[in-house]
Amino acid sequence: MGNCLKSPTSDDISLLHESQSDRASFGEGTEPDQEPPPPYQPPGSTLQRRRGHWTTRPHYWEQVPVPVYHPTPSQTRLATQLTEEEQIRIAQRIGLIQHLPKGVYDPGRDGSEKKIRECVICMMDFVYGDPIRFLPCMHIYHLDCIDDWLMRSFTCPSCMEPVDAALLSSYETN
C-alpha cells in the first residue's frame, strides 16, 4: 500500500511511530507550560477556559437582557444586583400599580369634548384605542408611560398627588 503519487523514495515507516518530539507538539510532553490548543469553536458560541478545560457557551446567553431598575432616581442597577429588601419594595410597587384602573382611550363621538388629548410624560397625542391608566386624581396617561414613571416616583406627574396615599385611602373608604 502506498499513495498514488510516485515517489523516488519508499514510504517512511518511522512516521507511524510516536516520538518524544511528536508528543510535545500535542501537549503531552514533559514541559508543564504547554497545553493543547483550544478545541473547535462552533459558530454562534464563545470559547471559555474553566478549571483547566475549554468550554463553549452559546452567544444567546450573552444577549439575554437583565432587567434594569432604578432604586432611586440617581441609581441604576441590574436586577441581579438588588438586595432582597429592594426586590420586595419593587414587587410591592408593581402590585400597587396593577391595582390602578386601566382602559382604552376614546376621545368621544364628535372629538370636540374637553378631554385630555396629550400624555404629559411622552408629549404624544392620545390616539383612539391607546391603552391608558387612570390615577386616583383622575389624570390619564399612556399605560407604558405611567407604569415606568410610577416605578421611579409614586406621584402624579401633573398634580404631584401621592398615588399610594390616594390608592390606599380608596381601600379604606370602601
Tab-separated table of C-alpha atoms in Angstrom:
chain	number	residue	atom	x	y	z
A	1	MET	CA	0.000	0.000	0.000
A	2	GLY	CA	1.141	3.467	-0.647
A	3	ASN	CA	-0.049	6.699	-2.021
A	4	CYS	CA	-0.944	7.046	-5.659
A	5	LEU	CA	1.803	9.577	-6.309
A	6	LYS	CA	5.041	8.076	-7.461
A	7	SER	CA	7.937	8.996	-5.260
A	8	PRO	CA	11.603	8.149	-5.647
A	9	THR	CA	11.719	7.015	-2.007
A	10	SER	CA	9.700	4.332	-0.333
A	11	ASP	CA	7.142	5.000	2.370
A	12	ASP	CA	8.764	6.048	5.627
A	13	ILE	CA	7.540	3.704	8.366
A	14	SER	CA	9.072	5.971	11.021
A	15	LEU	CA	6.151	8.368	10.582
A	16	LEU	CA	3.867	5.764	12.157
A	17	HIS	CA	5.861	5.568	15.380
A	18	GLU	CA	5.378	8.210	18.045
A	19	SER	CA	8.453	10.058	19.203
A	20	GLN	CA	9.080	12.360	22.168
A	21	SER	CA	9.065	15.432	19.928
A	22	ASP	CA	5.668	14.414	18.499
A	23	ARG	CA	4.119	14.130	21.976
A	24	ALA	CA	5.487	17.527	22.992
A	25	SER	CA	3.888	19.139	19.967
A	26	PHE	CA	0.476	17.792	21.064
A	27	GLY	CA	0.763	18.955	24.688
A	28	GLU	CA	1.712	15.575	26.151
A	29	GLY	CA	5.376	16.384	26.557
A	30	THR	CA	7.387	16.848	29.670
A	31	GLU	CA	7.004	20.633	29.697
A	32	PRO	CA	4.194	21.607	32.132
A	33	ASP	CA	3.637	25.034	30.477
A	34	GLN	CA	2.460	23.587	27.229
A	35	GLU	CA	-1.198	22.828	26.795
A	36	PRO	CA	-3.220	21.571	23.888
A	37	PRO	CA	-4.714	24.091	21.512
A	38	PRO	CA	-8.313	25.114	22.200
A	39	PRO	CA	-10.984	22.864	20.708
A	40	TYR	CA	-13.105	23.687	17.705
A	41	GLN	CA	-15.426	26.618	18.344
A	42	PRO	CA	-18.788	26.260	16.601
A	43	PRO	CA	-20.263	29.393	15.030
A	44	GLY	CA	-22.502	31.325	17.410
A	45	SER	CA	-20.626	30.367	20.573
A	46	THR	CA	-17.987	31.782	22.886
A	47	LEU	CA	-14.930	29.797	23.926
A	48	GLN	CA	-14.075	29.954	27.637
A	49	ARG	CA	-11.484	28.258	29.805
A	50	ARG	CA	-12.847	26.958	33.101
A	51	ARG	CA	-10.959	24.822	35.632
A	52	GLY	CA	-8.343	23.895	33.080
A	53	HIS	CA	-10.891	22.803	30.462
A	54	TRP	CA	-12.205	24.580	27.415
A	55	THR	CA	-15.968	25.015	27.182
A	56	THR	CA	-18.172	26.700	24.647
A	57	ARG	CA	-21.109	28.873	25.532
A	58	PRO	CA	-23.753	29.944	23.000
A	59	HIS	CA	-23.819	33.694	22.240
A	60	TYR	CA	-27.523	33.922	23.060
A	61	TRP	CA	-26.662	33.594	26.765
A	62	GLU	CA	-24.801	36.863	26.497
A	63	GLN	CA	-27.751	38.507	24.742
A	64	VAL	CA	-30.385	37.709	27.374
A	65	PRO	CA	-31.318	41.116	28.754
A	66	VAL	CA	-31.198	41.564	32.509
A	67	PRO	CA	-33.875	43.978	33.785
A	68	VAL	CA	-32.548	47.329	34.991
A	69	TYR	CA	-34.160	49.028	37.990
A	70	HIS	CA	-33.784	52.465	39.479
A	71	PRO	CA	-33.974	52.173	43.298
A	72	THR	CA	-33.599	55.954	43.428
A	73	PRO	CA	-33.684	58.438	40.535
A	74	SER	CA	-29.884	58.739	40.602
A	75	GLN	CA	-29.147	54.990	40.800
A	76	THR	CA	-29.341	52.345	38.098
A	77	ARG	CA	-28.808	48.686	38.960
A	78	LEU	CA	-29.274	45.342	37.290
A	79	ALA	CA	-31.922	43.072	38.799
A	80	THR	CA	-29.176	40.649	39.821
A	81	GLN	CA	-27.529	43.359	41.945
A	82	LEU	CA	-30.606	44.250	44.023
A	83	THR	CA	-30.859	43.273	47.660
A	84	GLU	CA	-33.782	41.193	48.867
A	85	GLU	CA	-35.225	44.291	50.550
A	86	GLU	CA	-35.128	46.257	47.282
A	87	GLN	CA	-36.709	43.361	45.382
A	88	ILE	CA	-39.570	43.264	47.911
A	89	ARG	CA	-40.079	47.021	47.574
A	90	ILE	CA	-40.227	46.736	43.772
A	91	ALA	CA	-42.687	43.833	43.986
A	92	GLN	CA	-44.931	45.878	46.311
A	93	ARG	CA	-44.792	48.851	43.961
A	94	ILE	CA	-45.682	46.673	40.953
A	95	GLY	CA	-48.594	45.257	42.967
A	96	LEU	CA	-49.914	48.753	43.712
A	97	ILE	CA	-49.531	49.837	40.080
A	98	GLN	CA	-51.517	46.820	38.906
A	99	HIS	CA	-54.430	47.892	41.137
A	100	LEU	CA	-54.768	51.213	39.309
A	101	PRO	CA	-57.587	51.121	36.739
A	102	LYS	CA	-56.695	50.947	33.070
A	103	GLY	CA	-58.687	51.376	29.910
A	104	VAL	CA	-58.609	52.345	26.255
A	105	TYR	CA	-58.545	55.946	25.050
A	106	ASP	CA	-61.783	57.066	23.395
A	107	PRO	CA	-61.936	60.797	22.515
A	108	GLY	CA	-65.735	60.818	22.309
A	109	ARG	CA	-68.186	60.861	19.433
A	110	ASP	CA	-67.537	64.300	17.980
A	111	GLY	CA	-63.990	64.710	19.280
A	112	SER	CA	-64.692	68.290	20.429
A	113	GLU	CA	-65.181	67.375	24.086
A	114	LYS	CA	-62.835	68.950	26.579
A	115	LYS	CA	-60.766	65.841	27.063
A	116	ILE	CA	-57.097	65.454	27.686
A	117	ARG	CA	-55.520	64.926	24.297
A	118	GLU	CA	-51.870	64.518	25.238
A	119	CYS	CA	-49.840	62.293	27.564
A	120	VAL	CA	-47.724	64.759	29.542
A	121	ILE	CA	-44.993	62.167	30.078
A	122	CYS	CA	-44.158	61.387	26.435
A	123	MET	CA	-45.833	64.528	24.991
A	124	MET	CA	-47.577	62.420	22.318
A	125	ASP	CA	-51.248	62.847	21.454
A	126	PHE	CA	-53.574	60.086	22.553
A	127	VAL	CA	-54.904	58.042	19.653
A	128	TYR	CA	-58.165	56.145	19.694
A	129	GLY	CA	-57.500	52.702	21.159
A	130	ASP	CA	-54.308	53.612	23.062
A	131	PRO	CA	-54.038	51.688	26.352
A	132	ILE	CA	-54.248	54.198	29.225
A	133	ARG	CA	-54.134	54.129	33.017
A	134	PHE	CA	-56.212	56.299	35.343
A	135	LEU	CA	-54.691	57.685	38.524
A	136	PRO	CA	-56.812	58.378	41.648
A	137	CYS	CA	-56.559	62.125	40.865
A	138	MET	CA	-58.336	61.343	37.535
A	139	HIS	CA	-55.365	62.199	35.320
A	140	ILE	CA	-54.741	59.743	32.478
A	141	TYR	CA	-51.527	58.650	30.781
A	142	HIS	CA	-50.335	56.053	28.312
A	143	LEU	CA	-50.143	52.754	30.177
A	144	ASP	CA	-46.430	52.178	29.492
A	145	CYS	CA	-45.505	55.803	30.231
A	146	ILE	CA	-47.190	55.978	33.629
A	147	ASP	CA	-46.121	52.485	34.692
A	148	ASP	CA	-42.497	53.408	34.019
A	149	TRP	CA	-42.975	56.757	35.809
A	150	LEU	CA	-44.558	55.126	38.852
A	151	MET	CA	-41.659	52.677	39.174
A	152	ARG	CA	-39.466	55.731	39.791
A	153	SER	CA	-41.825	58.116	41.579
A	154	PHE	CA	-45.192	57.302	43.102
A	155	THR	CA	-46.658	60.768	42.465
A	156	CYS	CA	-48.870	62.033	39.649
A	157	PRO	CA	-46.692	63.842	37.081
A	158	SER	CA	-49.352	66.546	36.602
A	159	CYS	CA	-50.534	67.439	40.110
A	160	MET	CA	-47.833	65.737	42.240
A	161	GLU	CA	-50.533	63.966	44.290
A	162	PRO	CA	-49.065	60.907	46.062
A	163	VAL	CA	-50.596	57.943	44.258
A	164	ASP	CA	-50.044	55.407	47.011
A	165	ALA	CA	-51.800	57.510	49.682
A	166	ALA	CA	-54.810	58.102	47.435
A	167	LEU	CA	-54.895	54.450	46.409
A	168	LEU	CA	-54.672	53.189	49.983
A	169	SER	CA	-57.329	55.654	51.202
A	170	SER	CA	-59.691	54.433	48.479
A	171	TYR	CA	-59.450	50.948	50.009
A	172	GLU	CA	-60.208	52.306	53.492
A	173	THR	CA	-63.403	54.114	52.404
A	174	ASN	CA	-64.854	51.018	50.730
